[in-house]
XYZ file of C-alpha atoms in Angstrom:
736
model
C 57.730 -35.384 24.239
C 55.639 -38.382 22.947
C 54.108 -38.363 19.533
C 50.610 -38.586 20.903
C 51.075 -35.599 23.269
C 52.804 -33.720 20.373
C 49.754 -34.151 18.191
C 47.315 -33.024 20.876
C 49.267 -29.709 21.504
C 49.434 -29.311 17.726
C 45.713 -29.559 17.377
C 45.044 -27.060 20.127
C 47.794 -24.645 18.664
C 46.667 -24.676 15.068
C 43.711 -22.463 15.435
C 45.712 -20.059 17.761
C 48.556 -19.859 15.285
C 46.271 -19.052 12.325
C 44.538 -16.493 14.473
C 47.687 -14.572 14.857
C 48.001 -14.385 11.072
C 44.437 -13.399 10.328
C 44.123 -10.809 13.079
C 47.323 -9.091 11.626
C 46.707 -9.639 8.008
C 49.217 -7.193 6.844
C 51.998 -8.082 9.120
C 54.855 -10.581 8.467
C 55.956 -13.161 11.082
C 58.600 -15.867 11.648
C 57.744 -18.865 13.920
C 59.569 -17.199 16.900
C 57.441 -14.040 16.519
C 54.303 -16.091 16.273
C 55.375 -17.882 19.464
C 56.077 -14.745 21.173
C 52.488 -13.531 20.364
C 51.210 -16.522 22.041
C 53.593 -16.371 25.024
C 55.292 -19.582 24.140
C 58.963 -19.655 25.187
C 60.065 -23.324 25.303
C 61.710 -24.700 22.320
C 59.728 -27.885 21.847
C 56.535 -25.930 21.536
C 58.166 -23.455 19.317
C 59.096 -26.301 17.027
C 55.321 -27.342 16.928
C 54.446 -23.792 15.983
C 57.004 -23.915 13.033
C 55.425 -27.218 11.839
C 51.870 -25.648 12.031
C 53.117 -22.719 9.940
C 54.372 -25.032 7.221
C 51.090 -26.960 7.360
C 49.199 -23.520 6.957
C 51.569 -22.874 3.997
C 50.707 -26.270 2.481
C 47.057 -25.703 2.942
C 47.285 -22.257 1.035
C 46.293 -20.195 4.166
C 49.726 -18.296 4.475
C 52.470 -17.802 2.146
C 56.235 -17.407 2.479
C 57.220 -13.805 1.600
C 60.874 -14.104 2.680
C 63.128 -16.793 4.107
C 61.243 -18.103 7.078
C 58.919 -15.134 7.060
C 55.041 -15.720 6.526
C 51.988 -13.650 6.012
C 48.175 -14.516 5.769
C 47.375 -15.250 2.135
C 44.596 -13.281 0.592
C 41.905 -15.215 -1.335
C 41.850 -12.150 -3.525
C 44.070 -9.075 -3.217
C 40.797 -7.041 -2.681
C 37.143 -6.881 -3.551
C 34.786 -3.881 -3.657
C 31.336 -3.745 -2.296
C 28.761 -2.000 -0.156
C 28.964 -2.097 3.669
C 25.791 -3.609 5.477
C 26.093 -2.702 9.178
C 24.689 -4.926 11.946
C 23.407 -3.265 15.175
C 26.072 -5.331 17.019
C 28.844 -3.144 15.394
C 30.075 -5.673 12.927
C 29.244 -5.460 9.209
C 28.931 -7.491 6.124
C 30.361 -6.670 2.726
C 27.818 -7.178 -0.130
C 29.591 -7.861 -3.398
C 27.800 -7.860 -6.807
C 27.834 -11.379 -8.190
C 29.132 -12.979 -5.099
C 26.914 -15.502 -3.321
C 28.544 -15.135 0.146
C 28.773 -11.935 2.130
C 32.047 -11.042 3.773
C 32.070 -10.575 7.467
C 33.934 -7.574 8.734
C 34.636 -7.304 12.579
C 34.216 -3.784 14.173
C 37.784 -3.280 14.564
C 38.424 -3.859 10.905
C 35.895 -1.463 9.542
C 38.386 1.653 9.589
C 35.380 4.235 10.080
C 33.395 2.684 7.226
C 29.622 3.410 7.626
C 26.492 1.682 6.470
C 25.961 1.899 2.733
C 29.562 3.026 1.979
C 31.425 1.483 -1.012
C 34.820 0.288 0.187
C 37.753 -1.769 -0.891
C 38.259 -4.751 1.406
C 41.158 -7.204 1.819
C 39.678 -10.778 2.071
C 41.065 -13.828 3.781
C 39.838 -17.059 4.974
C 39.245 -17.796 8.609
C 38.778 -20.893 10.765
C 39.329 -23.541 8.063
C 37.307 -21.669 5.513
C 34.021 -21.729 7.413
C 33.290 -18.230 6.179
C 35.005 -15.258 4.641
C 36.310 -12.428 6.689
C 37.733 -9.077 5.587
C 39.311 -5.729 6.511
C 38.370 -2.494 5.068
C 41.359 -1.040 3.106
C 39.872 2.176 1.821
C 36.449 3.983 1.757
C 35.854 4.609 -1.941
C 32.512 6.556 -1.569
C 30.512 7.716 1.491
C 26.789 6.621 0.924
C 25.918 9.694 3.070
C 27.500 12.396 5.098
C 24.410 13.994 6.592
C 22.367 12.503 9.543
C 19.343 13.457 11.496
C 19.135 12.975 15.278
C 18.932 14.588 18.779
C 21.340 17.090 19.893
C 22.942 16.598 23.340
C 24.701 19.614 24.788
C 26.883 19.764 27.957
C 29.065 22.598 29.120
C 32.112 21.357 27.316
C 30.931 19.078 24.500
C 28.002 18.338 22.292
C 27.005 15.376 20.218
C 24.258 14.435 17.746
C 22.774 11.077 18.457
C 21.720 9.706 15.112
C 18.234 8.410 14.519
C 19.425 5.840 12.039
C 19.962 2.641 13.856
C 22.696 1.637 11.531
C 24.668 4.758 12.282
C 26.394 3.373 15.470
C 28.639 6.376 16.254
C 27.425 9.656 17.873
C 28.695 12.620 15.969
C 30.870 15.126 17.989
C 29.748 18.623 17.400
C 32.176 21.415 18.534
C 30.284 24.021 20.417
C 30.829 26.745 17.916
C 29.398 24.473 15.228
C 26.009 24.064 16.847
C 24.569 26.816 14.663
C 21.692 27.630 16.995
C 20.807 23.990 17.994
C 19.888 23.600 21.599
C 19.990 20.543 23.945
C 17.065 18.190 22.976
C 16.534 19.681 19.425
C 16.245 17.450 16.514
C 18.758 18.507 13.828
C 20.697 17.581 10.783
C 24.541 17.229 11.126
C 27.107 16.929 8.438
C 30.347 14.937 8.831
C 33.307 17.217 8.429
C 36.156 14.879 9.508
C 37.121 11.676 11.253
C 40.564 11.984 12.828
C 42.736 8.857 12.724
C 42.174 6.745 15.873
C 39.147 8.886 17.044
C 36.168 6.972 18.307
C 33.558 9.553 16.887
C 33.374 11.460 13.743
C 33.294 15.166 13.937
C 30.433 17.251 12.288
C 28.606 20.509 12.252
C 24.747 21.230 12.574
C 23.492 22.379 9.112
C 19.759 22.533 9.889
C 17.705 22.595 13.165
C 14.348 20.868 12.562
C 12.654 21.658 15.772
C 11.699 19.979 18.972
C 11.414 16.068 18.786
C 7.887 14.689 18.709
C 6.381 17.518 16.770
C 4.658 16.431 13.487
C 6.568 18.930 11.238
C 9.868 18.189 12.911
C 9.532 14.391 12.528
C 8.291 14.716 8.968
C 11.351 16.936 8.013
C 13.740 14.469 9.863
C 12.487 11.643 7.631
C 13.040 13.639 4.509
C 16.334 14.857 5.582
C 17.416 11.170 6.549
C 16.632 10.023 3.028
C 18.250 13.030 1.281
C 15.148 14.775 0.088
C 15.429 18.640 0.057
C 13.120 20.390 2.602
C 12.544 23.289 0.205
C 13.249 24.399 -3.404
C 16.425 26.504 -4.176
C 15.693 30.092 -4.842
C 16.622 29.989 -8.460
C 14.127 27.093 -8.897
C 11.416 29.148 -7.263
C 12.311 32.077 -9.435
C 12.204 30.140 -12.693
C 8.811 28.644 -11.604
C 7.365 32.075 -10.824
C 8.582 33.553 -14.107
C 6.673 31.087 -16.243
C 3.587 32.853 -17.793
C 0.138 31.643 -17.009
C -1.212 32.824 -20.288
C -1.276 30.351 -23.137
C 0.403 31.389 -26.514
C -2.196 31.272 -29.169
C 0.508 29.955 -31.627
C 1.141 27.034 -29.158
C -2.624 26.151 -29.008
C -2.748 26.314 -32.911
C 0.044 23.803 -33.009
C -1.765 21.284 -30.956
C -4.687 18.962 -31.601
C -7.702 20.525 -30.055
C -9.855 18.422 -27.653
C -11.607 21.296 -25.897
C -14.968 20.344 -27.397
C -14.660 16.720 -26.498
C -16.083 15.470 -23.176
C -13.036 15.306 -20.777
C -13.104 14.509 -17.094
C -10.656 13.807 -14.283
C -11.165 11.079 -11.688
C -8.913 11.350 -8.563
C -8.944 11.068 -4.618
C -11.139 13.443 -2.885
C -8.197 15.199 -1.280
C -6.061 15.338 -4.455
C -4.342 18.649 -5.149
C -2.704 17.915 -8.476
C -4.434 16.262 -11.425
C -1.961 14.984 -14.000
C -4.278 12.762 -16.027
C -7.686 13.090 -17.656
C -9.808 10.893 -19.956
C -11.813 12.141 -22.956
C -14.739 10.194 -24.513
C -16.494 10.410 -27.816
C -18.943 7.884 -29.435
C -18.154 7.586 -33.157
C -20.562 7.326 -36.029
C -19.287 3.657 -36.844
C -20.353 2.476 -33.317
C -16.817 2.585 -31.952
C -15.394 5.008 -29.389
C -12.471 7.467 -29.230
C -10.732 7.459 -25.824
C -8.134 9.937 -25.024
C -5.660 9.563 -22.165
C -4.388 13.201 -21.667
C -1.450 13.827 -19.398
C -0.200 17.142 -18.208
C 2.440 18.483 -20.582
C 5.245 19.070 -17.866
C 8.055 18.953 -20.509
C 6.433 21.973 -22.219
C 7.233 23.996 -19.078
C 10.290 22.134 -17.615
C 13.001 22.597 -20.311
C 16.242 20.479 -20.366
C 19.141 21.968 -18.338
C 17.238 24.558 -16.580
C 17.364 24.823 -12.687
C 13.795 23.555 -12.621
C 14.814 20.452 -14.657
C 17.876 19.758 -12.654
C 16.085 19.954 -9.364
C 13.225 17.668 -10.664
C 15.850 15.122 -11.999
C 17.715 15.175 -8.600
C 14.471 14.603 -6.606
C 13.309 11.935 -9.104
C 9.827 11.687 -7.564
C 7.245 13.271 -5.307
C 7.150 11.808 -1.736
C 3.793 11.114 -0.253
C 3.996 11.120 3.603
C 1.008 10.881 5.897
C -0.763 14.263 5.752
C 1.640 16.068 3.327
C 3.064 15.673 -0.179
C 6.728 16.881 -0.981
C 6.413 17.585 -4.553
C 8.953 17.058 -7.347
C 7.967 20.383 -8.885
C 7.261 23.704 -7.210
C 3.517 24.362 -6.312
C 2.947 26.762 -9.215
C 3.633 23.925 -11.683
C 2.284 20.889 -9.820
C -0.819 22.491 -8.346
C -1.520 25.330 -10.938
C -0.065 25.334 -14.521
C 0.272 21.506 -15.033
C -2.717 20.396 -12.959
C -5.616 19.520 -15.138
C -8.192 21.506 -13.092
C -11.885 21.676 -14.321
C -13.116 24.569 -16.527
C -9.606 25.572 -17.573
C -7.756 25.060 -20.820
C -4.764 23.003 -20.376
C -1.795 21.766 -22.347
C -1.400 18.014 -22.543
C 0.642 15.214 -24.105
C -1.804 12.538 -25.180
C -2.473 8.986 -26.289
C -5.653 8.793 -28.214
C -7.276 5.421 -29.206
C -10.131 4.345 -31.469
C -11.616 1.285 -29.605
C -14.472 -1.119 -29.717
C -16.537 -2.069 -26.773
C -14.271 -5.186 -26.205
C -11.178 -3.096 -25.602
C -9.591 -3.650 -29.012
C -7.450 -0.734 -30.150
C -8.267 -0.162 -33.886
C -6.260 3.078 -34.370
C -3.782 5.143 -32.124
C -2.221 8.542 -32.179
C 0.222 10.311 -29.867
C 0.941 13.911 -29.652
C 0.505 17.319 -27.927
C -2.930 18.625 -27.295
C -5.082 21.232 -25.554
C -7.979 20.127 -23.349
C -10.916 21.577 -21.242
C -11.952 19.301 -18.385
C -15.758 19.685 -17.756
C -15.906 17.736 -14.546
C -13.555 16.923 -11.625
C -14.803 13.596 -10.074
C -13.780 11.889 -6.797
C -13.400 8.091 -6.966
C -16.437 7.702 -4.576
C -18.669 9.691 -6.927
C -17.857 7.548 -9.929
C -18.335 4.391 -8.016
C -21.774 5.708 -6.769
C -22.640 6.510 -10.377
C -21.594 3.048 -11.666
C -23.564 1.433 -8.813
C -26.732 3.435 -9.161
C -26.559 4.324 -12.816
C -27.524 7.878 -12.052
C -25.507 11.156 -12.294
C -23.439 13.381 -14.675
C -22.347 11.541 -17.772
C -23.626 8.144 -16.604
C -23.783 6.605 -19.959
C -20.130 7.659 -20.784
C -18.877 6.397 -17.520
C -20.510 3.055 -17.814
C -19.269 2.547 -21.322
C -15.644 3.468 -20.206
C -16.069 1.042 -17.304
C -17.109 -1.823 -19.706
C -14.081 -1.154 -22.014
C -11.886 -1.076 -18.797
C -13.240 -4.343 -17.728
C -12.354 -5.953 -21.146
C -8.816 -4.625 -20.900
C -8.349 -6.002 -17.469
C -9.796 -9.386 -18.416
C -7.523 -9.650 -21.321
C -4.422 -8.622 -19.358
C -5.033 -11.409 -16.718
C -5.699 -13.988 -19.418
C -2.347 -12.955 -20.932
C -0.679 -13.700 -17.627
C -0.837 -10.447 -15.495
C -0.765 -11.017 -11.855
C -3.492 -9.156 -9.772
C -1.867 -7.938 -6.570
C -4.569 -6.272 -4.423
C -2.832 -4.635 -1.493
C -4.494 -2.900 1.393
C -3.490 0.776 1.937
C -3.611 2.182 5.385
C -4.835 5.706 5.910
C -4.800 7.923 8.949
C -7.469 10.370 10.318
C -5.541 13.260 11.519
C -6.557 16.150 13.817
C -5.617 19.795 13.090
C -2.073 19.306 14.589
C -1.432 16.248 12.382
C -1.795 13.796 15.177
C -3.483 10.472 14.102
C -6.802 9.969 15.840
C -7.940 6.946 13.742
C -6.714 4.343 11.301
C -8.650 2.890 8.374
C -8.118 0.778 5.293
C -8.511 2.401 1.885
C -10.737 0.518 -0.376
C -10.369 0.039 -4.059
C -13.325 -0.211 -6.403
C -14.098 -0.027 -10.010
C -13.613 3.562 -10.200
C -9.928 3.230 -9.221
C -9.565 0.177 -11.623
C -11.216 2.167 -14.575
C -8.632 4.805 -14.389
C -5.774 2.424 -13.772
C -6.668 0.219 -16.808
C -6.697 3.239 -19.312
C -3.369 4.528 -17.785
C -1.817 0.986 -18.350
C -3.137 1.092 -21.844
C -1.422 4.443 -22.598
C 1.848 3.260 -20.928
C 1.933 0.174 -22.804
C 0.993 1.510 -26.225
C 3.688 4.307 -26.007
C 6.286 1.842 -25.115
C 5.282 -0.596 -27.994
C 5.234 2.406 -30.438
C 8.861 3.278 -29.674
C 10.143 -0.329 -29.229
C 8.834 -1.265 -32.690
C 9.505 2.031 -34.455
C 13.222 1.703 -34.696
C 15.081 -0.989 -36.721
C 16.501 -3.986 -34.921
C 20.115 -2.841 -35.537
C 19.268 0.794 -34.701
C 16.799 0.556 -31.776
C 15.594 3.904 -30.381
C 16.800 4.746 -26.893
C 13.822 5.040 -24.463
C 12.814 4.919 -20.866
C 11.138 1.572 -20.019
C 9.719 0.315 -16.805
C 10.636 -3.434 -16.514
C 9.973 -6.155 -14.111
C 11.868 -9.405 -14.186
C 10.712 -12.975 -13.635
C 10.744 -13.978 -9.931
C 13.619 -15.934 -8.434
C 12.543 -19.566 -8.758
C 13.801 -20.624 -5.314
C 12.193 -17.760 -3.548
C 8.840 -18.347 -5.304
C 8.918 -22.069 -4.332
C 9.417 -20.903 -0.784
C 6.435 -18.767 -0.920
C 4.408 -21.610 -2.524
C 5.310 -23.909 0.333
C 4.114 -21.367 2.883
C 0.962 -20.601 1.059
C 0.226 -24.383 0.986
C 0.046 -24.194 4.743
C -3.217 -22.163 4.474
C -4.565 -24.503 1.903
C -3.715 -22.513 -1.160
C -1.944 -24.036 -4.130
C 0.612 -22.031 -6.183
C 2.086 -23.685 -9.271
C 5.545 -22.724 -10.323
C 6.293 -24.663 -13.483
C 5.921 -21.786 -15.902
C 4.787 -18.169 -16.234
C 1.123 -19.051 -17.138
C 0.638 -21.420 -14.202
C 2.344 -18.982 -11.766
C 0.119 -16.101 -12.828
C -3.014 -18.198 -13.002
C -2.533 -19.737 -9.430
C -1.429 -16.454 -7.942
C -4.439 -14.644 -9.330
C -6.709 -17.391 -7.799
C -4.861 -17.081 -4.490
C -5.302 -13.242 -4.487
C -9.119 -13.756 -5.172
C -9.400 -16.488 -2.547
C -7.661 -14.504 0.264
C -9.595 -11.333 -0.317
C -11.220 -10.180 2.982
C -9.539 -12.939 4.918
C -7.303 -12.473 7.940
C -4.270 -13.779 6.026
C -4.815 -11.528 3.012
C -2.210 -8.813 3.824
C 0.484 -11.343 4.988
C 0.125 -13.529 1.905
C -0.038 -10.583 -0.520
C 2.875 -8.892 0.989
C 4.902 -12.134 0.886
C 3.888 -12.804 -2.700
C 4.996 -9.276 -3.824
C 8.358 -9.851 -1.988
C 8.809 -12.987 -3.975
C 8.775 -10.955 -7.175
C 11.620 -9.028 -8.710
C 11.631 -5.354 -8.188
C 10.441 -3.122 -11.080
C 13.046 -0.594 -12.318
C 13.641 2.077 -14.962
C 16.007 1.257 -17.822
C 16.716 1.815 -21.406
C 16.802 -1.951 -22.160
C 13.814 -3.370 -24.011
C 12.620 -6.160 -21.691
C 9.310 -7.070 -20.575
C 7.175 -6.365 -17.541
C 6.518 -9.779 -15.846
C 3.868 -8.681 -13.445
C 1.666 -6.960 -15.986
C 2.504 -9.446 -18.686
C 3.450 -6.675 -21.158
C 6.279 -7.112 -23.743
C 7.031 -3.433 -23.448
C 5.954 -0.888 -20.816
C 6.920 2.667 -19.779
C 5.801 5.305 -17.273
C 4.094 8.115 -19.357
C 1.017 9.116 -17.235
C 2.420 10.971 -14.055
C 5.008 13.529 -15.024
C 4.073 15.871 -12.320
C 5.333 13.404 -9.720
C 7.833 11.236 -11.686
C 10.815 12.331 -13.508
C 11.005 9.223 -15.880
C 7.619 10.264 -17.224
C 9.106 13.638 -18.235
C 11.914 11.781 -19.880
C 9.448 9.631 -21.827
C 7.471 12.667 -22.962
C 10.580 14.377 -24.310
C 11.952 11.252 -26.129
C 8.372 10.384 -27.568
C 8.260 14.044 -29.082
C 11.879 13.701 -30.127
C 10.938 10.596 -32.260
C 7.665 11.973 -33.531
C 9.737 14.739 -34.897
C 11.660 12.178 -36.903
C 14.907 12.778 -35.139
C 17.585 10.091 -34.609
C 18.245 8.024 -31.337
C 19.782 9.629 -28.266
C 22.802 8.412 -26.368
C 21.589 5.473 -24.344
C 24.404 5.573 -21.805
C 23.279 9.098 -20.607
C 19.744 7.922 -20.223
C 20.602 4.593 -18.404
C 22.370 6.649 -15.750
C 19.312 8.845 -15.413
C 17.250 5.726 -15.147
C 19.410 4.283 -12.454
C 19.127 7.534 -10.445
C 15.357 7.636 -10.783
C 15.150 3.883 -9.496
C 17.259 4.818 -6.524
C 15.177 7.912 -5.672
C 12.013 5.903 -6.067
C 13.244 3.303 -3.497
C 14.501 6.244 -1.161
C 10.859 7.745 -1.338
C 9.123 4.378 -0.679
C 11.560 3.869 2.435
C 10.834 7.413 3.620
C 7.010 6.903 3.175
C 7.229 3.485 4.939
C 9.255 5.019 7.898
C 6.996 7.953 8.396
C 4.039 5.608 8.363
C 5.763 3.552 11.081
C 6.044 6.843 13.105
C 2.499 7.533 12.792
C 1.410 4.033 13.829
C 3.577 4.464 16.863
C 2.198 7.935 17.645
C -1.295 6.423 17.267
C -0.605 3.353 19.554
C 1.126 5.436 22.111
C -2.310 6.305 23.389
C -3.244 2.605 23.315
C -0.618 1.180 25.765
C -2.287 -1.609 27.787
C -5.056 -2.197 25.112
C -5.539 -5.745 23.784
C -5.956 -6.557 20.109
C -6.095 -9.543 17.673
C -3.356 -9.686 15.222
C -1.547 -11.704 12.551
C 1.974 -12.840 12.835
C 3.530 -10.793 9.852
C 7.158 -11.693 10.355
C 9.451 -13.983 12.294
C 13.073 -13.365 13.241
C 15.840 -14.640 15.619
C 14.879 -12.073 18.139
C 11.177 -11.745 17.921
C 7.933 -11.985 15.937
C 6.111 -9.186 14.216
C 2.387 -8.918 14.696
C 0.037 -6.802 12.489
C -3.198 -5.764 14.261
C -6.144 -6.806 12.214
C -8.222 -3.912 13.251
C -5.891 -1.011 12.264
C -2.942 -2.655 10.415
C -0.484 -1.233 12.854
C 2.564 -3.529 13.294
C 4.877 -4.122 16.375
C 7.142 -6.734 17.798
C 6.904 -9.345 20.341
C 10.475 -9.900 21.600
C 11.450 -13.471 22.311
C 12.694 -12.471 25.716
C 9.137 -11.390 26.555
C 7.659 -14.810 25.694
C 7.797 -16.473 29.170
C 6.198 -19.849 28.624
C 9.295 -21.526 26.867
C 12.683 -20.799 25.262
C 11.887 -20.098 21.511
C 14.241 -20.418 18.572
C 13.556 -19.533 14.872
C 12.671 -22.243 12.223
C 13.332 -20.254 9.105
C 12.385 -22.959 6.544
C 8.884 -23.199 8.178
C 8.551 -19.370 8.970
C 7.896 -19.959 12.670
C 9.566 -19.907 16.139
C 9.327 -23.229 18.111
C 9.376 -23.686 21.941
C 12.273 -25.869 22.775
C 10.521 -27.526 25.826
C 6.876 -27.665 25.108
C 7.188 -27.543 21.172
C 4.671 -24.755 20.858
C 4.772 -22.941 17.481
C 4.054 -19.424 16.431
C 3.957 -19.297 12.624
C 3.721 -16.498 10.006
C 0.033 -15.920 9.379
C -1.147 -17.178 12.866
C -3.868 -15.280 14.683
C -2.638 -14.161 18.070
C -3.781 -12.042 20.915
C -1.511 -9.187 22.077
C -1.381 -6.333 24.411
C 0.298 -2.986 23.546
C 3.383 -3.089 25.916
C 5.543 -0.108 25.131
C 5.775 2.543 22.415
C 8.767 4.764 21.770
C 7.442 7.281 19.303
C 10.780 9.046 18.259
C 12.347 5.515 17.731
C 9.203 4.397 15.803
C 9.385 1.390 17.996
C 6.300 -0.583 18.994
C 6.490 -3.431 21.575
C 3.658 -5.936 22.018
C 3.301 -8.882 24.499
C 1.591 -12.110 23.749
C -1.511 -12.968 25.746
C -1.481 -16.624 26.425
C -3.918 -18.369 28.714
C -2.059 -21.596 29.106
C 1.564 -20.461 29.797
C 3.494 -22.964 32.110
C 4.395 -21.491 35.425
C 7.870 -21.089 36.957
C 9.443 -20.836 33.453
C 9.854 -16.991 33.162
C 13.384 -16.724 34.552
C 14.976 -19.520 32.603
C 13.287 -18.595 29.448
C 14.617 -15.104 29.675
C 18.025 -16.169 30.233
C 17.979 -18.683 27.361
C 16.503 -15.888 25.001
C 19.340 -13.585 25.953
C 21.893 -16.276 25.255
C 20.290 -17.099 21.937
C 20.378 -13.342 20.947
C 24.028 -12.981 21.835
C 24.741 -16.163 19.847
C 23.026 -14.954 16.767
C 24.867 -11.669 16.677
C 28.135 -13.646 16.210
C 26.740 -15.427 13.315
C 26.676 -14.664 9.626
C 23.787 -12.447 8.449
C 21.120 -14.408 6.554
């Protein structure tokens, strides 16, 4: 065999030999066994295989574990991380502090599911182009309960999960259906996953109802994200046992604001009122403004069933047409709700202020109040505009002070994100019959500014109360500075619309972002740019660490003002009273764990709210199939573009395979897809015409098709083939 021919064969075989090792990472081979795996039986080629193995050893890809015996060399013995499933069936391991995710082929998952924490064996593959691994052990299941549709046949039954990242149907023994019928939406709990079995085994633990019904789909979303559908009996019992009568001794121990003008301002359909504002003009020309918050911690005592349930839930969940409260109704809508013309127990932050919003004195403590008037935002806005109505002078003065607080906050570097909130008009069955955008006015901002003031001042009080070496443990709401690279990407994109975003320092960032937010208000690109700007920011979390809130430009910030619907506010109330009583600092580690849980539950609630909103959008547009709309491109991916309808803010996807005038590929750096033949671009923020093509309500899936008047003819078939080829290729690439 000539040297040239030898090298040619060696080059071809190198990849194949290495594949034998990486596909059998725990196995040990000599060169003869590797040759047998490759069906090589002649001595010359076997010798080449032996040379390749020695080369791989020299390169550090395999190691000799016995004389003439080799095994794939691990880059690390193992790493731990979180599984992120792809719809193709493969997955990626996300490892904290590691820049690159680790690819895991379907056969290497060993029954790991999306979100599971696992231990993975890592090795290099194909000359180190990317990392690949194999699951060795499932350390913690992220979830064991799944919602889906029950399918029953005479011999077997399955639950087909709603979650797109749960790629395995759950086998349900017929005696474990627990009343579920074919076609029902239900919740199933995994009970086992036998070695070698394709499907996990489970049992139905709750039947939610028939798919497509409003209550069924709502409960399915809650169950999917782990929110209980009802309160445990012991929690309801504790709630009902709480007396509605106020103890005179309790009232006597509190600062009394019942003779001070106190009002609430909330949405017209609100049922719980957890904040009120009192107002008094002082003899020296200044003002006393009280921010009064429902004293939930008076009723919900530590380590009770009520407290444990509230901590577990972490937050109330606001779905379209329904609130799933953190606390039972007797507390959230009755005892703790600051209803008008009733005495109520509160925890308050009271400020002596001038008309310019300067805080001259402050006081924190427990109070009793009596609200004289319950306002809806629309009523206050009408009074502020027309200067006529109950307590006009007081509301105008409060609004003037609120303006001063707002201006100072923006001057200090706060960022003004004004997002649009979509609301649905529902019929008596909960079906959406209309969609509209909720507008924010000065009445909303008035309340917001005083709540921000209370939150900031409480946090400052605690943060500066303890000594530096003995800081007091507290629950803060913190917000880190944005990632510089991500922010620069946003600045580049905003520049395409003619907006300039400076990224040199915090002051320039906030000033230019606020100008951008003001300039885009009311324009077609407002929602896209606002959402992208928010995504470029870090996520706010709860923690015991004393760090700043970047978006609000506050050195210290907490959540103090909504204990009916947020558990961190309950913690803040308890800790504030603890320190007002002169007691020493509490264990930071315990509270940090509680903060982490609250942050996780907050994210779950936001995801659940977003998913059910998507369901309602799909339900609304299901009656609009064939209708044409004008929309804005709100997202671009390898498989399609997302379009948000300008008129109703509903969002759907135009799939690349359905764009028939060319073969389009993603240009991620420029946020667009580009036609490879005619170079036509569809870019984030572009206005397009679409038609509602198809809606699958239970899948919450909305498909649009582009309406183009200049599409080249006779290109449909080839474009469709090319798009399918592109999608198949993408699925084999690393997730970005």
